[in-house]
Coordinates of C-alpha atoms in Angstrom, one line a residue:
X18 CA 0.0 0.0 0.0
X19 CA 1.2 3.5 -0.5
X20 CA 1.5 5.7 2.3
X21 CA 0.0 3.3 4.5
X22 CA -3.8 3.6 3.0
X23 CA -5.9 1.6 0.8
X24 CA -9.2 2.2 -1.0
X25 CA -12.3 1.2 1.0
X26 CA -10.7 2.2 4.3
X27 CA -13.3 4.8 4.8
X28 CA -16.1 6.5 2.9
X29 CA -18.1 4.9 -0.1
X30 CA -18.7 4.0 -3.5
X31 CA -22.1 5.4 -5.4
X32 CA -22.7 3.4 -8.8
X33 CA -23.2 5.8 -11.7
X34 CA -23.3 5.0 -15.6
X35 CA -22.7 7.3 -18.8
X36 CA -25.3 8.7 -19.9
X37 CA -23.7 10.7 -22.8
X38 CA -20.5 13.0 -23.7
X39 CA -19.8 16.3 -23.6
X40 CA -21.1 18.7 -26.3
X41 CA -17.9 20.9 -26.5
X42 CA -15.4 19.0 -27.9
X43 CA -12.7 21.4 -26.4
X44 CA -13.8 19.7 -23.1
X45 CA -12.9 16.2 -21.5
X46 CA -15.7 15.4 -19.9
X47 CA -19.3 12.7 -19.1
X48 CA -22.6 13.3 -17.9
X49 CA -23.5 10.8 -15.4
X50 CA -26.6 9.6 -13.8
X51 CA -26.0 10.0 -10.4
X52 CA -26.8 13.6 -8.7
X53 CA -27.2 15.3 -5.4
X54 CA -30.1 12.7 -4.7
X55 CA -27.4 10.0 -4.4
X56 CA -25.1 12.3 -2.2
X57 CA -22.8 13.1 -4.9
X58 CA -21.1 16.2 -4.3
X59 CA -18.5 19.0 -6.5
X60 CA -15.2 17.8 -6.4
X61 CA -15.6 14.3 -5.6
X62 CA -13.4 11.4 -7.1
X63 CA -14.5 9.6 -10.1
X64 CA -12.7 6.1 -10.3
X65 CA -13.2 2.8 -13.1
X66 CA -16.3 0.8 -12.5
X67 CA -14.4 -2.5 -13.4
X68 CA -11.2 -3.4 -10.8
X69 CA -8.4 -5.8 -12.2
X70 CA -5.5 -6.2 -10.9
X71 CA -2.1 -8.0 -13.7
X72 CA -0.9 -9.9 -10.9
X73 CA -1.9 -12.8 -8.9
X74 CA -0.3 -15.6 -6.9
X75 CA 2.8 -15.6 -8.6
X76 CA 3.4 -12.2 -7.3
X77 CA 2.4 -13.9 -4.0
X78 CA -0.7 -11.4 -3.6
X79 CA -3.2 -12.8 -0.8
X80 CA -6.8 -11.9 0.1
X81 CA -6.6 -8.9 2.2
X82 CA -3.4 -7.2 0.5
X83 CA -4.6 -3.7 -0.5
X84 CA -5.3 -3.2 -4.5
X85 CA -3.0 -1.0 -5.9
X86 CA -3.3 -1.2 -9.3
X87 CA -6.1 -2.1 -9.9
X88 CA -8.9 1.0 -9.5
X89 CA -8.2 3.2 -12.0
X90 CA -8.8 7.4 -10.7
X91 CA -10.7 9.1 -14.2
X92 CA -11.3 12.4 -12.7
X93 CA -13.5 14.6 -10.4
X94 CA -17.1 16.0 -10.2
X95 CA -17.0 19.1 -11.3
X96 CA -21.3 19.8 -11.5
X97 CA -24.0 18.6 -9.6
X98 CA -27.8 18.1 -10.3
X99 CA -30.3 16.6 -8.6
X100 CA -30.3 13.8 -10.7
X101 CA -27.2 14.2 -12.9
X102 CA -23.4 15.3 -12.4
X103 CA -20.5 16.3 -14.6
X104 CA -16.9 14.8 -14.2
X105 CA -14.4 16.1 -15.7
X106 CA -11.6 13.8 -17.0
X107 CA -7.9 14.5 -16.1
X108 CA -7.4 14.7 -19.6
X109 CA -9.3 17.9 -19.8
X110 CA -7.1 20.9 -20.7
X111 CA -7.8 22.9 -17.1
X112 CA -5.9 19.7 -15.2
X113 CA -3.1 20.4 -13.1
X114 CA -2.4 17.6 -10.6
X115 CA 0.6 15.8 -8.3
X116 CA 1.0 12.6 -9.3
X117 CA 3.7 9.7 -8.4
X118 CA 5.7 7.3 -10.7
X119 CA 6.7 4.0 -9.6
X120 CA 6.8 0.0 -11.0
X121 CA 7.2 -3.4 -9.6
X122 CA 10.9 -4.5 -8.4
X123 CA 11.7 -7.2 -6.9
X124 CA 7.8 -8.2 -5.6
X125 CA 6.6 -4.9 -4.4
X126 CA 5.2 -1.7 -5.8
X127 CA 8.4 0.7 -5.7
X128 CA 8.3 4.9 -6.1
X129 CA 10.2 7.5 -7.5
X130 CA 11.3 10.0 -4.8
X131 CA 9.4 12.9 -5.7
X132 CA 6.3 14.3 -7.3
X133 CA 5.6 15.2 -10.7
X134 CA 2.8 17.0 -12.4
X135 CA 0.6 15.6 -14.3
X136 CA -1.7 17.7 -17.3
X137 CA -4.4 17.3 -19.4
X138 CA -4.1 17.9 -22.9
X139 CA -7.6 17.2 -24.0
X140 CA -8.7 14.5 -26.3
X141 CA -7.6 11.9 -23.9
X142 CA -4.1 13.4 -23.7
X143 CA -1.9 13.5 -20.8
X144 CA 1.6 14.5 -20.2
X145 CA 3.7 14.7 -17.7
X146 CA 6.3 17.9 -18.2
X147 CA 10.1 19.2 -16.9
X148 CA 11.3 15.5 -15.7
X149 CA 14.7 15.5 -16.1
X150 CA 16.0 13.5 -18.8
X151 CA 19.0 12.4 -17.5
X152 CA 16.5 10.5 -15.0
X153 CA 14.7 8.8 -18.7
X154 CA 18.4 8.1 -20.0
X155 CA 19.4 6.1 -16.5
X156 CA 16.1 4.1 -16.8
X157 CA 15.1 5.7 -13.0
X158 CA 11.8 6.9 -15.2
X159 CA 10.7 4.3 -17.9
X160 CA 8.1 4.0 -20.7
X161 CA 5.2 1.1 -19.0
X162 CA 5.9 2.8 -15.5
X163 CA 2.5 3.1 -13.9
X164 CA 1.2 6.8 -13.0
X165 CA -0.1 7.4 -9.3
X166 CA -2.2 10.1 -7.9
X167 CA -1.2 11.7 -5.0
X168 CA -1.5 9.2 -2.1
X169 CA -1.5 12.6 0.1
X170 CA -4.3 14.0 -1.4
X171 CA -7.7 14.9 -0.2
X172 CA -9.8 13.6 -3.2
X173 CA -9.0 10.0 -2.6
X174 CA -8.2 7.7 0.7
X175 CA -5.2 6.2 -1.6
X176 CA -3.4 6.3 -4.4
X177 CA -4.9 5.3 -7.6
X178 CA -3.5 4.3 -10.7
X179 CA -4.4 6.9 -13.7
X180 CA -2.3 5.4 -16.8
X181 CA 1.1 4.6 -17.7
X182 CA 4.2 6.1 -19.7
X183 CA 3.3 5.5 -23.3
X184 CA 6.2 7.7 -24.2
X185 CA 9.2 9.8 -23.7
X186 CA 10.5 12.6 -25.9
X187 CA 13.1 15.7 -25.4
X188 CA 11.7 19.1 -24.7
X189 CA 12.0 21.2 -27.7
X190 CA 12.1 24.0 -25.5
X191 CA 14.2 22.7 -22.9
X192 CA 17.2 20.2 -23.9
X193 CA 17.4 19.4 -20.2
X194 CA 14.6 18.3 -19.5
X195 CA 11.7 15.4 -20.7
X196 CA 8.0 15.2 -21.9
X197 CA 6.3 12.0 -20.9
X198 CA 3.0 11.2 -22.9
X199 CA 0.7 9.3 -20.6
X200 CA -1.4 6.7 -21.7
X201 CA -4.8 6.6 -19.4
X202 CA -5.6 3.0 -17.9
X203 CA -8.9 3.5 -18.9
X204 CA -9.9 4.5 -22.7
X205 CA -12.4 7.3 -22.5
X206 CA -14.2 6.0 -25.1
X207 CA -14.8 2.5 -23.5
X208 CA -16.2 4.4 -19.9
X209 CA -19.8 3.3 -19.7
X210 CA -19.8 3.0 -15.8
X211 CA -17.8 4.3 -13.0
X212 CA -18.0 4.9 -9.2
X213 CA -18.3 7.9 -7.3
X214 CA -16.0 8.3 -4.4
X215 CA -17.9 10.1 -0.9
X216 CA -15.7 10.3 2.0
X217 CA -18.0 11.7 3.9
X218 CA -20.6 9.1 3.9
X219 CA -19.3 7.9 7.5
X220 CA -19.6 11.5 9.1
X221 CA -23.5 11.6 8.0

């Protein structure tokens, strides 16, 4: 587990399902069937309705081990209805978040020792900017490493798994320096139902 949490340790998950796309096409983002009715509220976390996880007893995983890769974070609530809500996808252009990079060594989930940030480029984009590219050249930063959100963060109760490094290029503007294209774990396209994330359900 990262940072000592897992998913599920508090709070709730509200079923929702697609109910269509957004209109702008500038804009990353679904309309959902799940509103302030079903206690969804601005800002909450949006994560995969489907949970895998690409490893199993050969990786000596056991029933109780926390699930790290295997809920997928697609984005936040960003307007609520009674019936309906808006999430925006962290490939939408306005994203700006912390986010970790790490892979499996030797049996366990390891980190890179700092944050990066992670931003939408609409159209399912997502890029991760000024990593150092010495750091891609040494291999510390790999394409297939997974992308984490912030297990600090207030949003979720863990860290979730957003994509993985599909790519890595040189900054045109900066020879220093690296531009990671991020592959989501989720295909937009394929999102037809999700769960809502409500942390407060356990203060109600």
């Amino acid at each position: 587990a990262v940072a000592g949490q897992r998913l599920g340790a508090s709070g709730r998950l509200i079923p929702a399902r697609v109910i269509s796309q957004d209109l702008l096409p500038w804009r990353s983002s679904r309309l959902l069937n799940a509103g302030s009715v079903q206690g969804v509220q601005d800002g909450a976390a949006v994560a995969s309705h489907v949970f895998t996880v690409n490893r199993g007893e050969d990786a000596e995983l056991r029933s109780g081990l926390a699930i790290l890769l295997g809920e997928v974070f697609l984005g936040v609530i960003e307007q609520t209805g009674t019936h309906t809500s808006r999430v925006k996808l962290l490939s939408d252009v306005s994203v700006q978040m912390k986010v970790r990079i790490g892979r499996w060594i030797g049996g366990r989930f390891a980190l890179v020792d700092r944050y990066f940030w992670l931003i939408g480029r609409g159209s399912g984009r997502m890029e991760i900017r000024d990593v150092e590219r010495k750091d891609v050249e040494t291999g510390v930063i790999q394409v297939g490493d997974t992308i984490l959100s912030d297990p600090q963060s207030d949003v979720l109760p863990a860290a979730m798994t957003i994509g993985k490094i599909a790519a890595a290029s040189a900054d045109r503007d900066n020879p220093l320096f690296a531009v990671l294209t991020i592959a989501g774990a989720v295909p937009e396209e394929s999102l037809r139902r999700v769960y809502i994330y409500d942390p407060q359900s356990e203060r109600r």
